[in-house]
CSV table of C-alpha atoms in Angstrom, one decimal:
chain,number,residue,atom,x,y,z
A,1,MET,CA,256.2,-30.7,10.0
A,2,LEU,CA,257.2,-33.8,7.7
A,3,LEU,CA,258.5,-35.5,11.3
A,4,LEU,CA,255.0,-36.6,12.3
A,5,PRO,CA,253.1,-37.7,9.1
A,6,LEU,CA,256.4,-40.1,8.5
A,7,LEU,CA,255.9,-41.6,12.0
A,8,LEU,CA,252.6,-42.0,10.9
A,9,GLU,CA,253.0,-44.0,7.8
A,10,ALA,CA,256.6,-46.0,9.2
A,11,THR,CA,253.9,-47.9,11.9
A,12,LEU,CA,251.9,-48.1,9.2
A,13,LEU,CA,253.8,-50.2,7.2
A,14,ARG,CA,254.8,-52.2,10.8
A,15,LEU,CA,252.2,-53.7,10.5
A,16,ALA,CA,252.2,-54.2,7.4
A,17,SER,CA,255.0,-56.1,6.9
A,18,GLY,CA,254.4,-58.3,10.2
A,19,SER,CA,251.2,-59.5,8.9
A,20,HIS,CA,252.8,-62.6,8.3
A,21,HIS,CA,253.8,-63.8,11.2
A,22,PRO,CA,252.3,-64.0,14.9
A,23,PHE,CA,252.8,-60.1,16.4
A,24,TYR,CA,252.1,-58.2,19.1
A,25,ASN,CA,249.7,-55.2,19.8
A,26,GLY,CA,248.6,-55.5,23.6
A,27,PHE,CA,247.5,-59.0,22.4
A,28,TYR,CA,249.4,-62.3,22.3
A,29,TYR,CA,247.8,-63.8,18.8
A,30,ASN,CA,248.3,-68.1,18.5
A,31,HIS,CA,247.8,-69.1,14.6
A,32,ILE,CA,246.5,-72.6,14.8
A,33,MET,CA,245.7,-75.1,12.2
A,34,ASN,CA,242.1,-77.0,12.3
A,35,ASP,CA,242.8,-80.4,13.9
A,36,LYS,CA,241.2,-82.3,11.0
A,37,GLY,CA,243.3,-81.3,8.2
A,38,ASN,CA,240.4,-80.7,5.8
A,39,GLY,CA,241.9,-77.4,4.3
A,40,GLN,CA,239.3,-75.0,6.2
A,41,ASP,CA,241.5,-71.8,7.1
A,42,LYS,CA,243.7,-70.9,10.0
A,43,VAL,CA,241.7,-70.0,13.6
A,44,VAL,CA,243.6,-67.1,15.7
A,45,TYR,CA,243.0,-67.3,19.2
A,46,PHE,CA,244.7,-64.9,21.6
A,47,ASN,CA,245.3,-64.5,24.9
A,48,GLY,CA,246.5,-61.6,26.8
A,49,ALA,CA,246.3,-57.1,27.8
A,50,LYS,CA,243.0,-55.5,27.3
A,51,LEU,CA,243.3,-51.5,26.6
A,52,VAL,CA,241.7,-49.4,29.4
A,53,VAL,CA,241.5,-45.5,28.7
A,54,GLU,CA,240.1,-44.0,31.9
A,55,THR,CA,238.7,-40.6,31.9
A,56,PRO,CA,237.1,-38.7,34.5
A,57,LYS,CA,232.9,-39.5,34.8
A,58,ASP,CA,232.6,-35.6,36.8
A,59,PRO,CA,233.0,-33.1,34.5
A,60,VAL,CA,235.8,-30.5,34.0
A,61,TYR,CA,235.2,-26.9,34.6
A,62,SER,CA,236.7,-23.9,32.8
A,63,SER,CA,236.2,-20.3,32.4
A,64,ASN,CA,236.6,-17.9,29.5
A,65,GLY,CA,240.7,-17.0,29.0
A,66,ALA,CA,241.9,-19.8,31.5
A,67,ASN,CA,243.6,-22.8,31.0
A,68,VAL,CA,242.7,-26.5,31.6
A,69,THR,CA,243.8,-29.8,31.6
A,70,LEU,CA,241.6,-32.8,30.5
A,71,PRO,CA,242.6,-35.7,32.3
A,72,CYS,CA,243.4,-39.0,30.9
A,73,HIS,CA,245.0,-42.4,31.8
A,74,TYR,CA,245.5,-45.6,30.6
A,75,HIS,CA,247.0,-48.9,31.4
A,76,TYR,CA,246.8,-52.4,30.5
A,77,GLU,CA,244.7,-55.3,32.4
A,78,PRO,CA,247.4,-57.1,33.1
A,79,ASP,CA,249.6,-55.4,33.2
A,80,MET,CA,252.7,-55.2,30.5
A,81,GLU,CA,254.7,-53.2,28.7
A,82,ALA,CA,253.3,-51.4,25.5
A,83,LYS,CA,256.1,-52.8,22.7
A,84,ARG,CA,255.5,-50.2,20.6
A,85,LYS,CA,255.1,-45.8,20.5
A,86,ILE,CA,251.6,-45.5,21.3
A,87,ARG,CA,249.7,-43.3,18.8
A,88,ILE,CA,247.3,-40.7,21.5
A,89,LYS,CA,244.6,-38.4,19.4
A,90,TRP,CA,242.4,-36.0,21.0
A,91,SER,CA,238.9,-34.9,19.1
A,92,LYS,CA,236.4,-33.0,20.6
A,93,LEU,CA,232.5,-34.7,19.3
A,94,ARG,CA,229.4,-32.8,19.1
A,95,ASP,CA,226.2,-33.6,21.4
A,96,ASP,CA,224.7,-36.6,19.9
A,97,TYR,CA,228.0,-37.4,18.7
A,98,THR,CA,227.7,-37.5,15.3
A,99,LYS,CA,230.9,-35.6,14.3
A,100,GLU,CA,234.1,-35.1,15.4
A,101,GLN,CA,236.5,-32.1,15.1
A,102,ASP,CA,240.6,-33.5,15.1
A,103,VAL,CA,242.2,-31.2,18.2
A,104,LEU,CA,245.4,-33.2,18.5
A,105,VAL,CA,247.2,-36.0,17.1
A,106,ALA,CA,250.7,-37.9,18.9
A,107,ILE,CA,252.9,-39.9,18.4
A,108,GLY,CA,255.4,-40.8,21.5
A,109,LYS,CA,256.6,-36.9,22.3
A,110,THR,CA,256.1,-35.5,18.2
A,111,TYR,CA,252.2,-33.8,18.6
A,112,LEU,CA,250.0,-32.2,16.4
A,113,ALA,CA,247.0,-29.9,17.0
A,114,PHE,CA,244.5,-28.5,14.6
A,115,GLY,CA,242.2,-25.7,13.7
A,116,ASP,CA,241.4,-22.8,16.6
A,117,PHE,CA,243.8,-25.2,18.7
A,118,ARG,CA,247.3,-25.0,17.6
A,119,GLY,CA,249.1,-23.6,19.7
A,120,ARG,CA,246.4,-23.8,22.8
A,121,ALA,CA,246.8,-27.2,22.9
A,122,HIS,CA,249.5,-30.3,24.0
A,123,LEU,CA,249.6,-33.6,25.6
A,124,HIS,CA,250.8,-33.4,29.8
A,125,GLN,CA,252.6,-36.5,30.5
A,126,ALA,CA,254.0,-35.8,33.5
A,127,ASN,CA,253.4,-39.7,34.5
A,128,ARG,CA,253.5,-42.9,32.9
A,129,ARG,CA,251.1,-43.7,31.0
A,130,GLU,CA,249.1,-40.1,30.9
A,131,ALA,CA,248.2,-38.5,28.0
A,132,SER,CA,246.1,-35.2,29.3
A,133,LEU,CA,244.6,-33.0,27.1
A,134,VAL,CA,246.3,-28.9,28.5
A,135,VAL,CA,244.1,-26.1,26.5
A,136,SER,CA,245.4,-23.0,27.2
A,137,ASP,CA,243.7,-19.6,26.5
A,138,VAL,CA,240.2,-21.1,26.7
A,139,ARG,CA,237.8,-19.7,24.3
A,140,LEU,CA,233.8,-20.4,24.8
A,141,GLN,CA,233.5,-22.9,22.1
A,142,ASP,CA,235.3,-24.8,24.1
A,143,ASP,CA,232.6,-25.9,26.3
A,144,GLY,CA,231.8,-29.8,25.5
A,145,LYS,CA,232.5,-33.3,25.6
A,146,TYR,CA,236.3,-34.5,24.2
A,147,ARG,CA,237.5,-38.0,23.6
A,148,CYS,CA,240.5,-39.1,24.3
A,149,GLU,CA,242.0,-42.3,22.4
A,150,VAL,CA,245.0,-44.7,22.5
A,151,ILE,CA,245.9,-46.6,19.7
A,152,ASP,CA,248.3,-49.7,20.3
A,153,GLY,CA,249.1,-51.2,17.2
A,154,LEU,CA,245.6,-52.6,16.0
A,155,GLU,CA,244.0,-52.2,19.1
A,156,ASP,CA,242.0,-49.2,20.4
A,157,GLU,CA,240.2,-48.0,23.3
A,158,SER,CA,238.9,-44.0,24.0
A,159,ASN,CA,236.4,-43.0,26.6
A,160,VAL,CA,234.7,-39.1,27.1
A,161,VAL,CA,235.7,-36.1,29.3
A,162,ASP,CA,232.8,-33.0,29.3
A,163,LEU,CA,234.4,-29.5,29.3
A,164,ARG,CA,232.0,-27.4,30.7
A,165,LEU,CA,232.3,-23.2,31.0
A,166,LYS,CA,231.3,-22.3,33.8
A,167,GLY,CA,229.2,-18.9,32.4
A,168,VAL,CA,225.7,-17.3,32.4
A,169,VAL,CA,223.0,-17.8,29.6
A,170,PHE,CA,220.7,-14.4,28.5
A,171,PRO,CA,218.0,-14.3,25.4
A,172,TYR,CA,218.6,-11.8,23.4
A,173,GLN,CA,216.8,-9.6,20.3
A,174,PRO,CA,218.0,-7.5,17.9
A,175,PRO,CA,216.8,-3.1,17.8
A,176,ARG,CA,214.2,-4.4,15.6
A,177,GLY,CA,212.1,-6.4,17.3
A,178,GLN,CA,211.1,-9.5,18.6
A,179,TYR,CA,211.4,-12.7,16.5
A,180,ARG,CA,213.5,-10.6,13.7
A,181,LEU,CA,216.6,-13.3,13.5
A,182,ASN,CA,217.2,-16.4,11.6
A,183,PHE,CA,219.7,-18.9,13.0
A,184,HIS,CA,222.6,-17.2,11.3
A,185,GLU,CA,221.8,-13.5,12.5
A,186,ALA,CA,221.4,-15.0,15.8
A,187,GLU,CA,225.0,-17.0,15.6
A,188,ARG,CA,226.2,-12.9,15.2
A,189,VAL,CA,224.2,-11.1,17.5
A,190,CYS,CA,226.0,-13.6,20.2
A,191,GLN,CA,229.5,-12.8,18.6
A,192,GLU,CA,229.1,-8.6,19.1
A,193,GLN,CA,227.7,-9.3,22.6
A,194,GLY,CA,230.7,-10.9,23.3
A,195,ALA,CA,229.1,-14.4,23.4
A,196,ILE,CA,228.4,-17.3,21.3
A,197,LEU,CA,224.5,-19.4,20.8
A,198,ALA,CA,224.1,-21.6,24.4
A,199,THR,CA,223.8,-25.3,24.1
A,200,PHE,CA,220.9,-26.7,25.5
A,201,TYR,CA,222.8,-28.4,28.2
A,202,GLN,CA,223.4,-24.4,29.1
A,203,LEU,CA,220.0,-23.6,28.6
A,204,PHE,CA,219.2,-26.3,30.7
A,205,GLN,CA,220.9,-25.4,33.3
A,206,ALA,CA,219.9,-21.4,33.2
A,207,TRP,CA,216.1,-22.9,33.6
A,208,SER,CA,217.6,-24.7,36.4
A,209,GLU,CA,219.3,-21.9,38.3
A,210,GLY,CA,216.0,-19.7,38.0
A,211,LEU,CA,215.9,-18.4,33.9
A,212,ASP,CA,212.2,-17.8,32.9
A,213,TRP,CA,211.7,-16.4,29.2
A,214,CYS,CA,208.6,-16.7,27.4
A,215,ASN,CA,210.2,-15.5,24.1
A,216,ALA,CA,212.3,-18.4,21.7
A,217,GLY,CA,215.6,-18.3,21.2
A,218,TRP,CA,217.8,-20.8,18.6
A,219,LEU,CA,219.7,-22.4,20.4
A,220,ALA,CA,223.2,-23.6,19.2
A,221,ASP,CA,222.6,-27.4,17.5
A,222,GLY,CA,219.3,-25.4,15.2
A,223,THR,CA,216.3,-26.0,17.4
A,224,VAL,CA,214.0,-23.5,19.3
A,225,HIS,CA,213.6,-23.7,22.9
A,226,TYR,CA,212.2,-21.4,25.8
A,227,PRO,CA,212.3,-21.6,29.1
A,228,ILE,CA,209.5,-21.9,31.5
A,229,ARG,CA,209.7,-21.4,35.9
A,230,LEU,CA,206.5,-20.5,36.3
A,231,PRO,CA,204.1,-22.1,33.5
A,232,ARG,CA,201.1,-18.9,32.0
A,233,LYS,CA,198.3,-18.9,29.5
A,234,PRO,CA,200.7,-16.6,27.0
A,235,CYS,CA,204.5,-19.5,28.3
A,236,GLY,CA,202.1,-23.0,27.0
A,237,GLY,CA,200.1,-23.4,28.9
A,238,LEU,CA,198.8,-23.1,32.7
A,239,HIS,CA,198.8,-26.8,32.9
A,240,LEU,CA,202.2,-28.1,31.5
A,241,ALA,CA,204.9,-28.3,34.0
A,242,PRO,CA,207.4,-26.4,34.1
A,243,GLY,CA,210.4,-26.9,31.6
A,244,ILE,CA,211.9,-26.2,28.5
A,245,ARG,CA,209.9,-25.8,25.9
A,246,SER,CA,210.7,-27.0,22.9
A,247,TYR,CA,210.2,-25.7,18.6
A,248,GLY,CA,212.8,-28.7,17.3
A,249,PRO,CA,214.5,-28.1,14.9
A,250,ARG,CA,213.9,-24.8,12.7
A,251,HIS,CA,215.0,-24.0,8.9
A,252,ARG,CA,217.9,-22.0,10.2
A,253,HIS,CA,217.4,-19.2,6.6
A,254,GLN,CA,213.4,-19.2,6.7
A,255,HIS,CA,212.4,-19.0,9.9
A,256,ARG,CA,212.9,-15.7,13.0
A,257,PHE,CA,213.3,-15.5,16.5
A,258,ASP,CA,215.0,-14.4,19.1
A,259,ALA,CA,218.4,-15.9,20.6
A,260,PHE,CA,220.0,-17.4,23.8
A,261,CYS,CA,223.4,-15.6,24.2
A,262,PHE,CA,226.6,-18.0,26.7
A,263,SER,CA,229.2,-16.0,27.9
A,264,SER,CA,231.6,-17.2,30.6
A,265,ALA,CA,233.7,-15.1,32.9
A,266,LEU,CA,235.9,-12.5,31.7
A,267,LYS,CA,239.5,-11.2,31.6
A,268,GLY,CA,238.8,-7.6,32.6
A,269,GLU,CA,236.7,-5.7,34.8
A,270,VAL,CA,232.8,-3.5,34.3
A,271,PHE,CA,232.4,-0.2,35.3
A,272,TYR,CA,230.0,3.1,35.6
A,273,LEU,CA,230.7,6.5,33.9
A,274,ASP,CA,228.6,9.0,34.8
A,275,HIS,CA,228.5,12.4,33.7
A,276,PRO,CA,226.3,15.2,35.2
A,277,ALA,CA,224.3,15.8,32.2
A,278,GLY,CA,223.6,12.7,30.8
A,279,MET,CA,225.0,11.3,27.7
A,280,THR,CA,224.2,10.0,24.1
A,281,LEU,CA,225.9,6.8,22.8
A,282,GLU,CA,228.7,8.9,20.8
A,283,GLU,CA,229.8,10.7,23.8
A,284,ALA,CA,229.7,7.6,26.3
A,285,LYS,CA,231.5,5.4,23.3
A,286,GLN,CA,234.4,8.1,23.6
A,287,SER,CA,233.9,8.1,27.7
A,288,CYS,CA,235.3,5.2,27.5
A,289,GLN,CA,237.9,5.7,25.9
A,290,ASP,CA,239.2,8.6,27.2
A,291,VAL,CA,240.3,5.7,29.7
A,292,GLY,CA,241.2,3.6,28.1
A,293,ALA,CA,238.5,1.1,28.2
A,294,GLU,CA,235.7,-0.3,25.6
A,295,ILE,CA,231.7,0.4,26.0
A,296,ALA,CA,231.1,-2.8,27.5
A,297,ARG,CA,228.6,-5.7,25.3
A,298,VAL,CA,225.8,-7.2,26.9
A,299,GLY,CA,227.2,-9.8,27.8
A,300,GLN,CA,230.3,-8.7,29.4
A,301,LEU,CA,227.4,-7.3,31.5
A,302,TYR,CA,226.1,-10.2,32.5
A,303,SER,CA,229.3,-11.7,32.9
A,304,ALA,CA,230.4,-9.2,35.8
A,305,TRP,CA,226.7,-9.2,37.3
A,306,LYS,CA,227.0,-12.8,37.3
A,307,PHE,CA,230.7,-13.7,38.0
A,308,LEU,CA,231.8,-10.2,39.8
A,309,GLY,CA,228.4,-9.5,41.8
A,310,LEU,CA,228.6,-5.9,39.8
A,311,ASP,CA,225.4,-4.4,41.2
A,312,ARG,CA,224.3,-0.8,40.1
A,313,CYS,CA,221.4,0.6,40.0
A,314,ASP,CA,221.7,3.6,36.9
A,315,ALA,CA,221.0,2.7,33.7
A,316,GLY,CA,223.7,2.8,31.2
A,317,TRP,CA,225.2,2.9,27.9
A,318,LEU,CA,225.9,-1.1,25.9
A,319,ALA,CA,227.5,-1.1,22.7
A,320,ASP,CA,224.5,-2.0,21.2
A,321,GLY,CA,222.3,1.1,22.0
A,322,SER,CA,220.4,-0.1,24.6
A,323,VAL,CA,220.1,0.8,28.1
A,324,ARG,CA,220.6,-1.7,30.7
A,325,TYR,CA,221.8,-1.7,34.7
A,326,PRO,CA,222.9,-4.8,36.9
A,327,ILE,CA,221.2,-5.5,40.5
A,328,ALA,CA,222.5,-8.0,42.4
A,329,LYS,CA,220.6,-6.9,45.2
A,330,PRO,CA,217.1,-6.4,44.6
A,331,ARG,CA,215.5,-3.2,46.5
A,332,ALA,CA,213.1,-1.2,46.4
A,333,ASN,CA,213.1,1.7,43.2
A,334,CYS,CA,215.2,-0.4,41.1
A,335,GLY,CA,213.3,-3.3,39.5
A,336,PRO,CA,211.7,-6.4,40.0
A,337,ALA,CA,211.9,-8.6,43.3
A,338,GLU,CA,214.7,-11.0,41.7
A,339,PRO,CA,218.6,-10.4,41.0
A,340,GLY,CA,219.2,-9.3,36.7
A,341,VAL,CA,219.9,-7.2,34.6
A,342,ARG,CA,217.0,-4.6,34.1
A,343,SER,CA,216.7,-3.5,30.1
A,344,PHE,CA,215.7,0.0,28.8
A,345,GLY,CA,215.7,-1.6,25.7
A,346,PHE,CA,217.0,0.7,23.1
A,347,PRO,CA,216.2,4.0,23.7
A,348,SER,CA,216.4,7.0,20.5
A,349,LYS,CA,216.8,9.3,22.8
A,350,GLY,CA,217.8,10.4,26.2
A,351,ARG,CA,221.2,11.0,27.8
A,352,PHE,CA,222.6,8.0,30.6
A,353,GLY,CA,225.9,7.2,31.6
A,354,VAL,CA,227.5,4.6,30.5
A,355,TYR,CA,229.0,0.8,31.0
A,356,CYS,CA,232.5,-0.1,29.9
A,357,TYR,CA,235.2,-2.9,30.0
A,358,LYS,CA,239.2,-2.8,30.7
A,359,GLU,CA,240.8,-6.1,30.0
A,360,ARG,CA,243.6,-6.5,33.3
């Protein structure tokens, strides 16, 4: 673990020790005294090569549990060979670019990954001047923008890769009713349902695919929005165009709304179990355990409906105590004319089937 800091320190010492004479860092430097000899400071001219970092312009798509490579390559214009080991740094950016999360730093073939990326991130350097990042076992929170930074001496260039997870956004409110969640509670309930709070981009994508919901919900950046496809009086008015309605940033402790959660593809499968007399919630949980599974969470049911085409016109318990069923092909006696996950809310009584989840 001490090797990388020592290498970094050695690099900085080389730069410092070479400051008294012309040095090379991707540019040629020539120190020229002022022609008039009037005692003014030296003027530095340079000519040489420009460091260029290239990443894909289009997003890179992946899904929960998969492995993904974020491409990054660099070169010089005009072409030349670097005279020192290149330092490579990967960071994860916020959507507004105001803050970075360290992912990985490397010098030569020595690298160090940080935080949640430790043990999951490494460089792919199969080709000359490649600095691609490999992330294994992709997680929901990995969705976002990544900066690939290449440092050659004092020359520092970077570019951005956009990693997007294929997923589904769903509105969520807890058993106690509408508009009961502050921001931190919204984060928690999404996690409990196998999801995370959605980003604005994810909500916008869901809206473009047909999501229409009149209740306002928290997003990951602490803002509150709701998506409207069909304008109507209770949802901002009849005369507003379709779009994402915004309440802007809200107080994360004091204000209360619903939540928009985001879930990605599953590592396993969701399936339905029934009993001739139906089951209570506790009996439903036990039935899933009896077949080596667990009662499914809301995010898992939405993911199975979205990515596996789960279509079942039978109401079943879920882990949060709600009763729902997924419809991929709308038909008579199975709810509205649009595909979706139907909900019976949180019944305090009643006997139903159950949706179970089992990892492959």
